[in-house]
């Protein structure tokens, strides 16, 4: 409904909507789980002396500060009382990621009155959501602990011994983020549908970096190109689970690349072509079909004589 009727909303209304989307997305993230393993305490900040001079401002903004020293602490027991992340909250987070992506991708096409600042704010929140999910997915000790206390979310095969994860949120967040970036690069006969040049250049840089990183990780997880594991890390123990989760994202990305015109495709050939040739070794049928489409529709055009 936001996309369908969004052209009727003013910039002010969209500002309120974007703020609320950000607020709900952040609340849906189970950030407290990182305090579940260690007896770490979280201290509430002391009230700065300057703000203490303006109690009405503090009350209006809803700030809460420690009134004494040492400040109040949140114990590990209080965190553990929540036991495991709520599946309902995680389902809400998935829906909001999809909604944010659709709104951002429709901004130019549907002429939504979303300012550049509002769009960047929502895009930043979308990015933060999959960065947080990735942080959880890389924390294997945390995932083992959550498995022991009964968390079963995010497994590709429910009856298996796979570790619970936030892989659905990482994949959905990245897919929606890339959807917006690809949309900004889409060539159209109607020039009014194109994003401004500055936004296109910014989107192009983000897209190239993210697609390259994602393809390299995927190739490493499949075992085709383990040399792409960076920073001295090793292939993760749950590589098979990650491959299963990321395959739809890889397929969707290849389909978008297949729609590039010659000019756009040529910009990325130096880093993209070697990765595409390595993807030929991946045995997944859907990946191979999408890859063949890239070569037949895109790269083939670059090889034809002019």
Coordinates of C-alpha atoms in Angstrom, one line a residue:
X1 CA 0.0 0.0 0.0
X2 CA 2.9 2.4 0.7
X3 CA 4.2 1.9 -2.8
X4 CA 0.7 2.0 -4.5
X5 CA -0.5 5.1 -2.7
X6 CA 2.8 6.6 -1.8
X7 CA 2.6 9.2 -4.6
X8 CA -0.2 10.9 -2.6
X9 CA 2.0 11.5 0.5
X10 CA 3.9 14.7 1.1
X11 CA 7.6 14.8 1.9
X12 CA 6.6 15.5 5.6
X13 CA 4.4 12.4 5.7
X14 CA 7.2 10.3 4.2
X15 CA 9.6 11.6 6.7
X16 CA 7.3 10.3 9.5
X17 CA 7.0 6.9 7.7
X18 CA 10.7 6.5 7.2
X19 CA 11.4 7.4 10.9
X20 CA 8.8 4.9 12.0
X21 CA 10.2 2.1 9.7
X22 CA 13.6 2.7 11.1
X23 CA 12.4 2.6 14.7
X24 CA 10.5 -0.6 14.3
X25 CA 13.3 -2.3 12.4
X26 CA 15.8 -1.5 15.1
X27 CA 13.4 -2.7 17.8
X28 CA 12.9 -6.0 15.9
X29 CA 16.6 -6.8 16.0
X30 CA 17.5 -9.1 19.0
X31 CA 20.7 -7.1 19.8
X32 CA 20.6 -8.3 23.4
X33 CA 21.7 -11.9 22.4
X34 CA 25.3 -10.8 22.3
X35 CA 25.1 -10.4 26.1
X36 CA 23.8 -14.0 26.6
X37 CA 27.2 -15.8 26.7
X38 CA 29.4 -13.7 29.0
X39 CA 28.6 -12.1 32.3
X40 CA 29.1 -8.7 30.7
X41 CA 27.2 -5.8 32.1
X42 CA 25.7 -2.9 30.3
X43 CA 25.9 0.4 32.1
X44 CA 23.4 3.1 31.5
X45 CA 25.1 6.5 30.9
X46 CA 25.4 9.1 33.5
X47 CA 23.6 12.3 32.9
X48 CA 25.8 15.0 31.4
X49 CA 26.0 18.1 33.6
X50 CA 24.8 20.3 30.7
X51 CA 21.7 18.3 30.1
X52 CA 21.0 18.4 33.8
X53 CA 20.3 22.1 33.4
X54 CA 17.4 21.3 31.1
X55 CA 15.2 18.7 32.8
X56 CA 12.2 19.5 30.6
X57 CA 14.2 18.7 27.5
X58 CA 15.5 15.4 29.0
X59 CA 11.9 14.5 29.9
X60 CA 10.5 15.4 26.5
X61 CA 13.2 13.3 24.7
X62 CA 12.7 10.4 27.0
X63 CA 16.3 10.1 28.0
X64 CA 17.1 7.9 31.0
X65 CA 20.3 8.4 32.9
X66 CA 21.9 6.8 35.9
X67 CA 21.2 8.9 39.0
X68 CA 24.1 7.5 41.1
X69 CA 27.5 6.0 40.8
X70 CA 28.2 3.3 40.1
X71 CA 25.4 3.3 37.5
X72 CA 22.7 0.7 37.3
X73 CA 23.8 -2.4 35.4
X74 CA 22.0 -5.0 33.3
X75 CA 23.1 -8.4 34.3
X76 CA 23.5 -11.5 32.1
X77 CA 20.6 -13.1 34.1
X78 CA 18.2 -10.3 32.9
X79 CA 19.3 -11.0 29.3
X80 CA 18.9 -14.7 29.7
X81 CA 15.4 -14.2 31.0
X82 CA 14.4 -13.5 27.4
X83 CA 15.9 -17.0 26.5
X84 CA 15.8 -16.9 22.7
X85 CA 14.9 -14.3 20.0
X86 CA 11.2 -14.1 19.1
X87 CA 10.3 -15.7 15.8
X88 CA 7.5 -13.1 15.5
X89 CA 10.0 -10.3 15.8
X90 CA 12.3 -11.9 13.2
X91 CA 9.3 -12.4 10.8
X92 CA 8.5 -8.7 11.3
X93 CA 12.1 -7.8 10.5
X94 CA 12.0 -9.8 7.3
X95 CA 8.8 -8.1 6.3
X96 CA 10.2 -4.6 7.0
X97 CA 13.4 -5.4 5.1
X98 CA 11.2 -6.3 2.1
X99 CA 9.1 -3.2 2.6
X100 CA 12.1 -0.9 2.8
X101 CA 13.6 -2.3 -0.3
X102 CA 10.3 -1.9 -2.3
X103 CA 9.9 1.7 -1.1
X104 CA 13.4 2.6 -2.1
X105 CA 13.3 0.8 -5.4
X106 CA 10.0 2.6 -6.2
X107 CA 11.1 6.0 -5.2
X108 CA 12.0 7.2 -8.7
X109 CA 9.6 5.0 -10.7
X110 CA 6.5 5.9 -8.7
X111 CA 7.7 9.5 -8.1
X112 CA 7.5 9.2 -4.3
X113 CA 8.2 12.4 -2.3
X114 CA 11.1 10.9 -0.4
X115 CA 14.0 13.2 -0.1
X116 CA 17.6 12.1 -0.7
X117 CA 18.2 12.3 3.1
X118 CA 15.2 10.2 3.9
X119 CA 16.2 7.6 1.3
X120 CA 19.7 7.4 2.6
X121 CA 18.4 7.1 6.1
X122 CA 16.2 4.1 5.2
X123 CA 19.0 2.6 3.1
X124 CA 21.4 2.9 6.0
X125 CA 18.9 1.2 8.3
X126 CA 18.5 -1.6 5.7
X127 CA 22.2 -2.1 5.6
X128 CA 22.5 -2.1 9.4
X129 CA 19.9 -4.9 9.5
X130 CA 21.9 -7.3 7.4
X131 CA 25.2 -6.2 9.0
X132 CA 23.8 -7.2 12.4
X133 CA 22.4 -10.5 11.0
X134 CA 25.9 -11.2 9.6
X135 CA 27.5 -10.5 12.9
X136 CA 25.2 -13.1 14.5
X137 CA 25.8 -15.6 11.7
X138 CA 29.6 -15.3 12.2
X139 CA 29.3 -15.8 16.0
X140 CA 29.3 -19.6 16.0
X141 CA 29.7 -20.0 19.8
X142 CA 26.7 -17.8 20.2
X143 CA 24.7 -19.9 17.7
X144 CA 25.7 -23.1 19.5
X145 CA 24.6 -21.7 22.8
X146 CA 21.2 -20.7 21.3
X147 CA 20.8 -24.1 19.8
X148 CA 21.4 -25.7 23.3
X149 CA 18.7 -23.5 24.8
X150 CA 16.2 -24.5 22.1
X151 CA 16.4 -21.9 19.3
X152 CA 15.8 -23.5 15.9
X153 CA 15.3 -20.5 13.7
X154 CA 17.1 -20.1 10.3
X155 CA 18.0 -23.7 9.5
X156 CA 17.7 -24.7 5.8
X157 CA 16.7 -28.2 6.8
X158 CA 14.5 -28.1 10.0
X159 CA 15.2 -31.7 11.0
X160 CA 19.0 -31.4 10.6
X161 CA 21.7 -30.5 13.1
X162 CA 22.3 -27.1 11.4
X163 CA 22.9 -24.2 13.8
X164 CA 20.2 -21.7 14.1
X165 CA 21.0 -18.4 12.4
X166 CA 19.8 -15.1 11.0
X167 CA 20.7 -16.1 7.5
X168 CA 17.2 -15.3 6.2
X169 CA 17.6 -11.7 7.5
X170 CA 21.1 -11.4 6.1
X171 CA 20.0 -12.6 2.7
X172 CA 16.8 -10.6 2.6
X173 CA 18.6 -7.4 3.6
X174 CA 21.3 -7.8 1.0
X175 CA 18.8 -8.7 -1.7
X176 CA 16.6 -5.6 -1.0
X177 CA 19.7 -3.4 -0.7
X178 CA 21.0 -4.6 -4.1
X179 CA 17.5 -4.3 -5.6
X180 CA 17.6 -0.6 -4.8
X181 CA 21.1 -0.2 -6.2
X182 CA 20.3 -2.0 -9.4
X183 CA 17.2 0.1 -9.8
X184 CA 19.2 3.3 -9.6
X185 CA 21.4 2.0 -12.5
X186 CA 18.6 0.9 -14.8
X187 CA 18.6 2.5 -18.2
X188 CA 15.2 3.7 -19.4
X189 CA 13.9 5.3 -22.5
X190 CA 12.1 7.8 -20.3
X191 CA 15.0 9.8 -18.8
X192 CA 12.7 11.0 -16.0
X193 CA 12.8 7.5 -14.6
X194 CA 16.6 7.6 -14.1
X195 CA 18.1 8.5 -10.8
X196 CA 20.2 11.7 -10.7
X197 CA 23.8 11.2 -11.9
X198 CA 25.3 11.6 -8.4
X199 CA 23.0 9.0 -7.0
X200 CA 23.8 6.7 -9.9
X201 CA 27.5 7.0 -9.3
X202 CA 27.1 6.4 -5.6
X203 CA 24.9 3.4 -6.3
X204 CA 27.3 2.0 -8.8
X205 CA 30.2 2.0 -6.3
X206 CA 28.2 0.3 -3.6
X207 CA 26.8 -2.2 -6.0
X208 CA 30.2 -3.2 -7.4
X209 CA 31.7 -3.6 -4.0
X210 CA 28.8 -5.6 -2.6
X211 CA 28.3 -7.9 -5.6
X212 CA 32.1 -8.6 -5.8
X213 CA 32.2 -9.5 -2.0
X214 CA 29.1 -11.6 -2.2
X215 CA 30.3 -13.6 -5.3
X216 CA 33.7 -14.1 -3.8
X217 CA 32.3 -15.4 -0.5
X218 CA 29.9 -17.7 -2.3
X219 CA 32.7 -19.2 -4.4
X220 CA 34.7 -19.7 -1.3
X221 CA 31.9 -21.4 0.5
X222 CA 31.2 -23.8 -2.4
X223 CA 34.9 -24.8 -2.4
X224 CA 35.4 -23.5 -6.0
X225 CA 37.6 -20.7 -4.9
X226 CA 38.6 -20.9 -1.3
X227 CA 41.4 -18.3 -2.0
X228 CA 38.7 -15.6 -1.8
X229 CA 38.4 -16.0 2.0
X230 CA 39.9 -12.7 3.3
X231 CA 41.7 -11.5 6.4
X232 CA 43.3 -14.8 7.1
X233 CA 40.0 -16.5 7.9
X234 CA 39.0 -20.0 7.0
X235 CA 36.0 -21.4 5.3
X236 CA 33.3 -21.4 8.0
X237 CA 32.0 -24.6 9.4
X238 CA 28.5 -23.9 8.2
X239 CA 29.6 -23.2 4.6
X240 CA 27.0 -25.6 3.2
X241 CA 24.2 -23.9 5.1
X242 CA 25.3 -20.5 3.8
X243 CA 25.5 -21.8 0.3
X244 CA 21.9 -23.0 0.5
X245 CA 20.7 -19.7 1.9
X246 CA 22.7 -17.5 -0.5
X247 CA 21.9 -19.3 -3.7
X248 CA 18.6 -17.4 -4.3
X249 CA 20.5 -14.1 -3.8
X250 CA 23.2 -15.2 -6.3
X251 CA 20.6 -16.1 -8.9
X252 CA 18.7 -12.8 -8.4
X253 CA 22.0 -10.9 -8.7
X254 CA 22.9 -12.7 -11.9
X255 CA 19.5 -11.9 -13.4
X256 CA 20.0 -8.2 -12.7
X257 CA 23.5 -8.3 -14.2
X258 CA 22.0 -9.9 -17.4
X259 CA 19.8 -6.8 -17.8
X260 CA 22.8 -4.4 -17.9
X261 CA 23.3 -2.6 -21.2
X262 CA 26.7 -2.8 -22.9
X263 CA 27.9 0.4 -21.3
X264 CA 27.1 -0.6 -17.8
X265 CA 28.4 -4.1 -18.2
X266 CA 31.7 -2.9 -19.7
X267 CA 32.3 -0.8 -16.6
X268 CA 32.5 -3.9 -14.4
X269 CA 34.1 -6.5 -16.6
X270 CA 37.6 -6.2 -15.1
X271 CA 36.4 -7.7 -11.8
X272 CA 33.2 -9.3 -12.8
X273 CA 34.3 -11.6 -15.7
X274 CA 36.8 -13.7 -13.6
X275 CA 34.1 -14.3 -11.0
X276 CA 31.6 -15.3 -13.6
X277 CA 33.9 -17.8 -15.2
X278 CA 34.5 -19.3 -11.7
X279 CA 30.8 -19.6 -11.2
X280 CA 30.7 -22.0 -14.1
X281 CA 32.2 -24.6 -11.7
X282 CA 29.3 -24.3 -9.3
X283 CA 27.1 -27.4 -9.7
X284 CA 23.8 -25.7 -8.8
X285 CA 21.4 -25.8 -11.7
X286 CA 19.6 -22.5 -11.0
X287 CA 23.0 -20.7 -10.8
X288 CA 24.1 -22.1 -14.1
X289 CA 20.8 -21.1 -15.8
X290 CA 21.1 -17.6 -14.5
X291 CA 24.8 -17.5 -15.5
X292 CA 24.1 -18.7 -19.0
X293 CA 21.7 -15.9 -19.4
X294 CA 24.4 -13.3 -18.4
X295 CA 26.7 -14.7 -21.1
X296 CA 24.0 -15.0 -23.8
X297 CA 22.3 -11.6 -23.2
X298 CA 25.1 -9.5 -21.9
X299 CA 28.7 -10.6 -22.5
X300 CA 27.9 -12.0 -25.9
X301 CA 26.9 -8.5 -27.0
X302 CA 30.3 -7.2 -26.0
X303 CA 32.1 -9.9 -28.1
X304 CA 30.1 -9.2 -31.3
X305 CA 31.9 -7.2 -34.0
X306 CA 30.7 -3.6 -34.3

